[in-house]
mmCIF file of C-alpha atoms in Angstrom:
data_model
loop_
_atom_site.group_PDB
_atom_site.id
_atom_site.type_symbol
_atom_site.label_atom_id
_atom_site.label_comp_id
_atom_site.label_asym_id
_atom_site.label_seq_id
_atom_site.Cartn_x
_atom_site.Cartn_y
_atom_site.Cartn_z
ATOM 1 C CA UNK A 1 -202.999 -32.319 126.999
ATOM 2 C CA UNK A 2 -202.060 -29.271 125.187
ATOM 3 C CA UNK A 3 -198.115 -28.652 125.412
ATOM 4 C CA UNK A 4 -197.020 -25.994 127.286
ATOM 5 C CA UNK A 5 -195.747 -22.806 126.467
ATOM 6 C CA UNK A 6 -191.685 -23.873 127.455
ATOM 7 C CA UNK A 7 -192.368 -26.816 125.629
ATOM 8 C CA UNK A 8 -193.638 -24.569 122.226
ATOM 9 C CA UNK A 9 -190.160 -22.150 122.688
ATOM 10 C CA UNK A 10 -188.090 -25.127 123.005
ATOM 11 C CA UNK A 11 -189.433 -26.722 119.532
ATOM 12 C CA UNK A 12 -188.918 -23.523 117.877
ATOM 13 C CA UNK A 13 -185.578 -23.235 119.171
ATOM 14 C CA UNK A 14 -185.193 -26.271 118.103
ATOM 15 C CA UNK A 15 -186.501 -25.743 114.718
ATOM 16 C CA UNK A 16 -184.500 -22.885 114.376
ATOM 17 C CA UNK A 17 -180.939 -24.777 115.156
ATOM 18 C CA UNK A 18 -181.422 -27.258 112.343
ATOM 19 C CA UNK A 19 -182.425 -24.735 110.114
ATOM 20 C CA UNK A 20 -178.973 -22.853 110.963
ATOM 21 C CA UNK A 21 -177.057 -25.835 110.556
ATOM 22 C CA UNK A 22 -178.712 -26.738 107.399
ATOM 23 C CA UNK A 23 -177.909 -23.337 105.778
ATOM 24 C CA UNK A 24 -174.288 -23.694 107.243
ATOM 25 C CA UNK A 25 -173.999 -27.154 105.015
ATOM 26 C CA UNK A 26 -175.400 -25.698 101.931
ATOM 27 C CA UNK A 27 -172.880 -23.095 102.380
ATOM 28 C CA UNK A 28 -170.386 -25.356 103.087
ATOM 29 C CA UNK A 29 -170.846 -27.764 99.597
ATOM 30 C CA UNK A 30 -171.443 -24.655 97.670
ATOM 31 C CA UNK A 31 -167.952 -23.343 98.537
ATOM 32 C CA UNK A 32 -166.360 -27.344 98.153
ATOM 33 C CA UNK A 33 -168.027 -27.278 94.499
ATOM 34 C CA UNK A 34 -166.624 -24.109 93.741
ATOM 35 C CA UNK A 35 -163.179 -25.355 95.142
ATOM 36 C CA UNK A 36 -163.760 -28.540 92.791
ATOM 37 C CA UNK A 37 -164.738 -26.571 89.503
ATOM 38 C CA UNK A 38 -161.274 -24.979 89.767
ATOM 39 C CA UNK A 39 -159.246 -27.724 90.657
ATOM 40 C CA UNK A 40 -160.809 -29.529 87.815
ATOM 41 C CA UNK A 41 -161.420 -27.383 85.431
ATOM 42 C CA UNK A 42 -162.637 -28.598 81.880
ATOM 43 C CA UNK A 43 -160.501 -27.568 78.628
ATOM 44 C CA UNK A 44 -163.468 -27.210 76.244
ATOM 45 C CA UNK A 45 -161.125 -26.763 73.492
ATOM 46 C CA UNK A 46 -159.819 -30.477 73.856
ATOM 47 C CA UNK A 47 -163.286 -31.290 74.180
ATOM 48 C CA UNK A 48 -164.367 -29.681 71.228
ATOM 49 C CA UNK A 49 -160.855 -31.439 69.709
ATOM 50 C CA UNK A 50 -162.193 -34.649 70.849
ATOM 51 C CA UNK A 51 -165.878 -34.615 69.872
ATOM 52 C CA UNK A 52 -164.621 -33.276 65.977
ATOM 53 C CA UNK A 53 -162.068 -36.305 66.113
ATOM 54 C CA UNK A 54 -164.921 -38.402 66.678
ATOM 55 C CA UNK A 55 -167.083 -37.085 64.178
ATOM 56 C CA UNK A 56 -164.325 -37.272 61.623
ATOM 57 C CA UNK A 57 -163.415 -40.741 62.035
ATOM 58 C CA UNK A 58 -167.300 -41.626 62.484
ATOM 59 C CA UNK A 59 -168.500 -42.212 58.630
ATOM 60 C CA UNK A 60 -165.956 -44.819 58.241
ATOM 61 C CA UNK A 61 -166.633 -46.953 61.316
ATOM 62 C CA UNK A 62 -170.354 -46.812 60.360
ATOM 63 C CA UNK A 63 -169.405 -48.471 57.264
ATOM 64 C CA UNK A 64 -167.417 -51.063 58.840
ATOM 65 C CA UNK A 65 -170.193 -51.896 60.853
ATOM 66 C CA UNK A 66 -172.507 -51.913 57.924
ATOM 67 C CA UNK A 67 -170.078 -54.237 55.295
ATOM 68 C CA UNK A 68 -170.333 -56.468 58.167
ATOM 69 C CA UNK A 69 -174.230 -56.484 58.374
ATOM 70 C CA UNK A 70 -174.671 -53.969 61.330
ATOM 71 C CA UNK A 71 -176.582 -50.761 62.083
ATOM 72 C CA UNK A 72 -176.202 -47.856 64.350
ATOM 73 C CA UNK A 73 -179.431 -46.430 65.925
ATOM 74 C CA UNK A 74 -179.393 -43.248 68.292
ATOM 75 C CA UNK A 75 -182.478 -45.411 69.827
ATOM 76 C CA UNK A 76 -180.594 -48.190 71.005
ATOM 77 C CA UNK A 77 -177.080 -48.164 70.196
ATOM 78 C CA UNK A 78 -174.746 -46.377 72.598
ATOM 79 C CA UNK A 79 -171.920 -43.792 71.014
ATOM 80 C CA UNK A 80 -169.410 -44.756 72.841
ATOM 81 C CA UNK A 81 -169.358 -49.147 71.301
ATOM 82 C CA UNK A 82 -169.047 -47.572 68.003
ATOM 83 C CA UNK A 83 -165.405 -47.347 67.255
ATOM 84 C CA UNK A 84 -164.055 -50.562 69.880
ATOM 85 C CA UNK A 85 -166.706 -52.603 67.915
ATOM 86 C CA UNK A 86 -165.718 -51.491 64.182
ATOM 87 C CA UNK A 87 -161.978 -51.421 65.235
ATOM 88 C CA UNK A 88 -162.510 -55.341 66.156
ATOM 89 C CA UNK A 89 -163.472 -56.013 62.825
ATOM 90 C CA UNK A 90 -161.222 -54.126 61.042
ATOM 91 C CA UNK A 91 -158.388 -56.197 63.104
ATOM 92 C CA UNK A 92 -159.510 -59.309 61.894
ATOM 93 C CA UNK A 93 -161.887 -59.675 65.520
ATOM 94 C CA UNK A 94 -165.258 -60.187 63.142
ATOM 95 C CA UNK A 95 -166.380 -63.528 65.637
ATOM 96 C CA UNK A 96 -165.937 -61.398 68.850
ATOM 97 C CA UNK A 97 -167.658 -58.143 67.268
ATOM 98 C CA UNK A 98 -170.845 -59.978 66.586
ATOM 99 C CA UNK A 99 -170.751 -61.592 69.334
ATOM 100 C CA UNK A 100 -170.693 -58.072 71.573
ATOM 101 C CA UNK A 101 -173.135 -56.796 69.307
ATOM 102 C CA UNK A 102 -175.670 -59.945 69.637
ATOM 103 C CA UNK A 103 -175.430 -59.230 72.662
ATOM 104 C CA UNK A 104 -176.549 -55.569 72.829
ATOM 105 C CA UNK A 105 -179.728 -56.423 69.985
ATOM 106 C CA UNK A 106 -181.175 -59.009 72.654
ATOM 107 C CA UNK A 107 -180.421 -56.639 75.064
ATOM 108 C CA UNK A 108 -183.001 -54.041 73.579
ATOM 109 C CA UNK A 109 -184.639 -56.798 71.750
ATOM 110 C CA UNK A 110 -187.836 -55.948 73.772
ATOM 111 C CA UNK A 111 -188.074 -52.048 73.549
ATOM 112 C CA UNK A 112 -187.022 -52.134 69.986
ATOM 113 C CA UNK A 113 -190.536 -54.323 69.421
ATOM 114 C CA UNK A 114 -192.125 -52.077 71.609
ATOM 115 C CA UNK A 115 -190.772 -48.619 69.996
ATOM 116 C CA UNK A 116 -191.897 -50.214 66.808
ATOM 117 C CA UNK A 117 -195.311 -51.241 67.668
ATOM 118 C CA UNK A 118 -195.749 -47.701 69.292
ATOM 119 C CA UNK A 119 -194.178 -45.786 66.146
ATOM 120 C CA UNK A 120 -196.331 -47.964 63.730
ATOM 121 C CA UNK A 121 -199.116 -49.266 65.460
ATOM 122 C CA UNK A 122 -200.679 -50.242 62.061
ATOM 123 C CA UNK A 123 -197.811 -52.632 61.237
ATOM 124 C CA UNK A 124 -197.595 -54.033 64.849
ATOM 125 C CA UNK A 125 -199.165 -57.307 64.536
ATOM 126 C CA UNK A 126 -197.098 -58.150 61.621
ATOM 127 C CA UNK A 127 -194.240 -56.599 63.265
ATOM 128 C CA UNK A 128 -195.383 -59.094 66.842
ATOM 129 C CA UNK A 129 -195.597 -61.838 64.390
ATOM 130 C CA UNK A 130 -191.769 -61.145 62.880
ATOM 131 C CA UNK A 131 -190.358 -60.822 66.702
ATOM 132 C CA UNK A 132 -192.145 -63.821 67.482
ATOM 133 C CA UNK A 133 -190.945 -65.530 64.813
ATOM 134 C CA UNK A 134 -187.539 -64.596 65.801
ATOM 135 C CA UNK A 135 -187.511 -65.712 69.400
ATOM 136 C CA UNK A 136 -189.179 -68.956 68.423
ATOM 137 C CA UNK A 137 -185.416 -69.632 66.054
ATOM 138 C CA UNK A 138 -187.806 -69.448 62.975
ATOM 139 C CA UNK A 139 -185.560 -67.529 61.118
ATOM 140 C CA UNK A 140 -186.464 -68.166 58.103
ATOM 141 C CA UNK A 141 -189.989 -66.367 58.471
ATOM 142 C CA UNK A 142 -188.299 -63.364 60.618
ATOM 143 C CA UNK A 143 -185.809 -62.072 58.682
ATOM 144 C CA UNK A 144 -187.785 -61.315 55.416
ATOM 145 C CA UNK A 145 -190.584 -60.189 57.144
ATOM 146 C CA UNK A 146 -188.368 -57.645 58.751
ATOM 147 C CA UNK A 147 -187.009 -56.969 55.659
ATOM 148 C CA UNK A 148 -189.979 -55.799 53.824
ATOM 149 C CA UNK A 149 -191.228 -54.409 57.178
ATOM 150 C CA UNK A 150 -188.135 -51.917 56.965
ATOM 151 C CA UNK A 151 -188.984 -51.025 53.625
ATOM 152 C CA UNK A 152 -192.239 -49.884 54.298
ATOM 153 C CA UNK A 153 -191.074 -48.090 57.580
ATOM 154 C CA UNK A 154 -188.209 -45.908 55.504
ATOM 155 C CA UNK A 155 -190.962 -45.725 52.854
ATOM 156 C CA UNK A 156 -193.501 -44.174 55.297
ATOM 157 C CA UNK A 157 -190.742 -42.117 56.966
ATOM 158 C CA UNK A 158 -189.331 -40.554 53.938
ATOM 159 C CA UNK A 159 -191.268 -40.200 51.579
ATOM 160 C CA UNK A 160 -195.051 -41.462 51.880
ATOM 161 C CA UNK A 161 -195.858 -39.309 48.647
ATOM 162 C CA UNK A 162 -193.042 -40.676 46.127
ATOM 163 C CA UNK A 163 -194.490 -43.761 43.939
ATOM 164 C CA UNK A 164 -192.286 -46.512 44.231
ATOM 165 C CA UNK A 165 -190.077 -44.931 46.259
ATOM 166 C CA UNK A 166 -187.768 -47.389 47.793
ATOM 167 C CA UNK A 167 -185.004 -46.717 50.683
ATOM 168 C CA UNK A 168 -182.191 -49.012 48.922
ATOM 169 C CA UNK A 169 -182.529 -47.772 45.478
ATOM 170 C CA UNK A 170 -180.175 -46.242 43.962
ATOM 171 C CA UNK A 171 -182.733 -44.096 41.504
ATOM 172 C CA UNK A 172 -181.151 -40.358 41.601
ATOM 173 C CA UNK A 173 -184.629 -39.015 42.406
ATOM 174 C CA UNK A 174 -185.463 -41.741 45.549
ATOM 175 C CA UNK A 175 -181.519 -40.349 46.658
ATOM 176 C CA UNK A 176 -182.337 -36.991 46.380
ATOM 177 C CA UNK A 177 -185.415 -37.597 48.572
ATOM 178 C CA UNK A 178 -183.439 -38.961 51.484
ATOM 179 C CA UNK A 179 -181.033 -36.466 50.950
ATOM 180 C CA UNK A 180 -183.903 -33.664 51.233
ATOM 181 C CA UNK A 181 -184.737 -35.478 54.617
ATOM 182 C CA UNK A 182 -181.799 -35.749 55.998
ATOM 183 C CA UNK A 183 -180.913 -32.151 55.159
ATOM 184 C CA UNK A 184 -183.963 -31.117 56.976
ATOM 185 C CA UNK A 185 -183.712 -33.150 59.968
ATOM 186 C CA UNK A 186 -180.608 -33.721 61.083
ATOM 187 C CA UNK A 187 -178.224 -30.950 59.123
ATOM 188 C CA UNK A 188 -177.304 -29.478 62.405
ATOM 189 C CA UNK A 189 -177.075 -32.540 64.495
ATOM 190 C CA UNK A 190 -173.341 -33.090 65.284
ATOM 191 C CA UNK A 191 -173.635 -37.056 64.343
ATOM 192 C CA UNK A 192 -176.880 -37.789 63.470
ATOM 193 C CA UNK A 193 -176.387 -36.604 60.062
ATOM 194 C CA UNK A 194 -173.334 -38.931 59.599
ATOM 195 C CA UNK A 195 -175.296 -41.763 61.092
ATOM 196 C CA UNK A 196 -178.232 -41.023 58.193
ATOM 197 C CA UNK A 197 -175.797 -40.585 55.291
ATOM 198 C CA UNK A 198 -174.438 -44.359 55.765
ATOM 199 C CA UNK A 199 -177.794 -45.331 53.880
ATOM 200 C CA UNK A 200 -176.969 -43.461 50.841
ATOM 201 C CA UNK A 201 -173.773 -45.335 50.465
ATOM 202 C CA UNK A 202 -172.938 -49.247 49.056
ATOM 203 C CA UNK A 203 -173.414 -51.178 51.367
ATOM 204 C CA UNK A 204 -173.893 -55.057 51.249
ATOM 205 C CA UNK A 205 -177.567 -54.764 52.654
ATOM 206 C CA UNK A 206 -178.524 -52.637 49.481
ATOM 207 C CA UNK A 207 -176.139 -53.423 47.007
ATOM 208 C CA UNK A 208 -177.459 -55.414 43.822
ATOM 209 C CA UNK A 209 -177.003 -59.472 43.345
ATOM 210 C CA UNK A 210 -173.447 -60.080 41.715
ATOM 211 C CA UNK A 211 -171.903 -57.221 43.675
ATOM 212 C CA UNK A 212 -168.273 -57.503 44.799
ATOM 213 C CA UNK A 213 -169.271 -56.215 47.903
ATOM 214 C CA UNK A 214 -171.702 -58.917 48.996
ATOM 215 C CA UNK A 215 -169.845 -61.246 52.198
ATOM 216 C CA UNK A 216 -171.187 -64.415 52.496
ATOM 217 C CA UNK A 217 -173.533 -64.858 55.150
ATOM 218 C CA UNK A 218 -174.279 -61.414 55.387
ATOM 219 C CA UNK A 219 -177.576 -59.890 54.980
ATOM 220 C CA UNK A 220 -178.730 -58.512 51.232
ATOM 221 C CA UNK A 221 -181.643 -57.167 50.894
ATOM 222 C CA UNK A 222 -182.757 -57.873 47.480
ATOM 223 C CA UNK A 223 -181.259 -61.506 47.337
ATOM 224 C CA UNK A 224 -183.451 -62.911 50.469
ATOM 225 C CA UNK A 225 -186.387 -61.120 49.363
ATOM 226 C CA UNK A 226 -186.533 -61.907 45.774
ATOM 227 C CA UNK A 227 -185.600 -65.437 46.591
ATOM 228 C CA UNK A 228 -182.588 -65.738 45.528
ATOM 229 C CA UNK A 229 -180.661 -66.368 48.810
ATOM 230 C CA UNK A 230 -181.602 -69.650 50.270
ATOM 231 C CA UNK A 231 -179.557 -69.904 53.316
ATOM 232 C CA UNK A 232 -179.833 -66.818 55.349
ATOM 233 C CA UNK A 233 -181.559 -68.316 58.119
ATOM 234 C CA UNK A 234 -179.329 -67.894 61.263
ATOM 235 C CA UNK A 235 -179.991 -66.489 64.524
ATOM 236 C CA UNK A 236 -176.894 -63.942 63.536
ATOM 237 C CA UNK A 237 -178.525 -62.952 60.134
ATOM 238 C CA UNK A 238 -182.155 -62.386 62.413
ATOM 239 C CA UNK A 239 -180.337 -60.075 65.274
ATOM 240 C CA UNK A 240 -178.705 -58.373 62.015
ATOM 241 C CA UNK A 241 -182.904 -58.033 60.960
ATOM 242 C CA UNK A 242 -183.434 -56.448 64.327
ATOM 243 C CA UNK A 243 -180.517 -53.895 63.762
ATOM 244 C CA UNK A 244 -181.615 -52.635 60.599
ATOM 245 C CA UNK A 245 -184.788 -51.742 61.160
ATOM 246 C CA UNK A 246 -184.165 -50.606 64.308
ATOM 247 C CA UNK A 247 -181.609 -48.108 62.534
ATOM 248 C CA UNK A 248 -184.479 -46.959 59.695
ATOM 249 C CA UNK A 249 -187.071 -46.540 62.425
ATOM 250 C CA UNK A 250 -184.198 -44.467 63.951
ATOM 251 C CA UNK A 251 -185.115 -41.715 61.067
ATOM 252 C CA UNK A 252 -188.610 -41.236 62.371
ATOM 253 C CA UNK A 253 -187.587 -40.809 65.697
ATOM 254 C CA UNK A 254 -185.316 -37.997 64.756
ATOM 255 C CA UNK A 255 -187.685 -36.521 62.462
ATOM 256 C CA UNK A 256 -190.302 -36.794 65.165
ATOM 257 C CA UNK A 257 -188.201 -34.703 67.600
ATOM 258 C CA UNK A 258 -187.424 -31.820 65.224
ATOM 259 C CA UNK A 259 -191.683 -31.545 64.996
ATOM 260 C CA UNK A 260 -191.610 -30.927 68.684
ATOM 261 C CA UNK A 261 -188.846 -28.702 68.685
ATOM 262 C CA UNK A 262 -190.277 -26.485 66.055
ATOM 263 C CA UNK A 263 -193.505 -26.699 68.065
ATOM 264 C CA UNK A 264 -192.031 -25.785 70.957
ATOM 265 C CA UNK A 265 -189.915 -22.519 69.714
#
């Protein structure tokens, strides 16, 4: 039975009361956020005081993180663990800082395979291989494999058309190259830049054989692939794998992003 025509007014009526209370609440949260944004109002000169601070202490805590085998990537490694995690280190914490950061590569152990794989789908059943390898505790097949895997990642990255052109050489022109990048990709950025710019430094990853600045234990590049380093093979050493490519990978991404953004504008 069709409802009658009290029965239509009062539904309208009714309609119309919730839609006057509704607007009275909007109202009512629009003036309570207004009340907020004065109460607690934001200096954005200590903000812009803070975020410099950060960016001037950044370069060095990057490096502590890197003489201990460890790499930053805007992918996977949050801003804010930066300067707790190189601070434990640099107060004698070095057990307790790889132990947090262990814990945050198995954390993102899966999407870092899965970036990868997506990124490079030509290098992903090496790269499934390599992971595999990893999880299995066959470390001694994972790590180099990641290794050389990295190399041809920054290779690709940076630059494709450069013979030879390696990512931990310290050549002038292969420098210059990943200076060229980085100037074009991440000049502006606020902390990508400094992030980048870690690569061009010494670092026991990319340092040669003999260096002073080698730590036993930790990862170098051209020892474990050449064959000189025998004993690498610990879980550590692989999730230290994991971080460093995830970290050169990191420079596509970026690179990636400013393509869209030209596109875009």
């Amino acid at each position: 039975m069709s409802p009658s025509f009290a029965e239509i007014a009062k539904g309208i009526q009714a309609i119309r009361e919730q839609m006057v209370k509704s607007l009275a609440e909007i109202a009512k949260h629009q003036k309570e956020f207004a009340q907020h944004q004065q109460s607690f109002g934001i200096d954005w000169s200590k903000v812009r005081q803070g975020m410099l601070q950060f960016k001037a202490g950044l370069p060095q805590q990057l490096k502590t993180l890197a003489d201990n085998g460890w790499f930053v990537s805007g992918n996977h490694t949050p801003l804010a663990v930066i300067f707790p995690l190189a601070n434990m280190f640099q107060s004698g914490h070095a057990e307790q800082a790889n132990q947090h950061i262990c814990a945050l590569v198995k954390e993102h152990l899966q999407s870092t395979e899965d970036m990868l794989a997506d990124d490079f789908p030509h290098r992903a059943g090496i790269l499934k291989k390599a992971f595999g390898a990893l999880r299995a505790r066959d470390y001694e097949l994972s790590i180099p494999v990641m290794l050389a895997q990295a190399d041809g990642i920054g290779r690709e990255i940076i630059a494709a058309k450069i013979p030879k052109f390696s990512l931990t050489s310290k050549q002038e022109k292969f420098k210059n190259a990943i200076k060229d990048f980085i100037s074009n990709n991440a000049g502006g950025a606020l902390y990508t830049s400094d992030i980048f710019e870690l690569i061009l430094a010494d670092i026991p990853l990319n340092v040669s054989e003999g260096n002073a600045m080698l730590k036993p234990g930790v990862l170098n590049r051209n020892a474990i692939l050449h064959g000189a380093d025998t004993g690498y093979a610990s879980e550590l050493n692989a999730l230290r794998a994991v971080s460093w490519i995830d970290y050169v990978s990191y420079f596509g991404s970026v690179a990636h992003l400013r393509i869209i953004a030209t596109h875009r504008s």
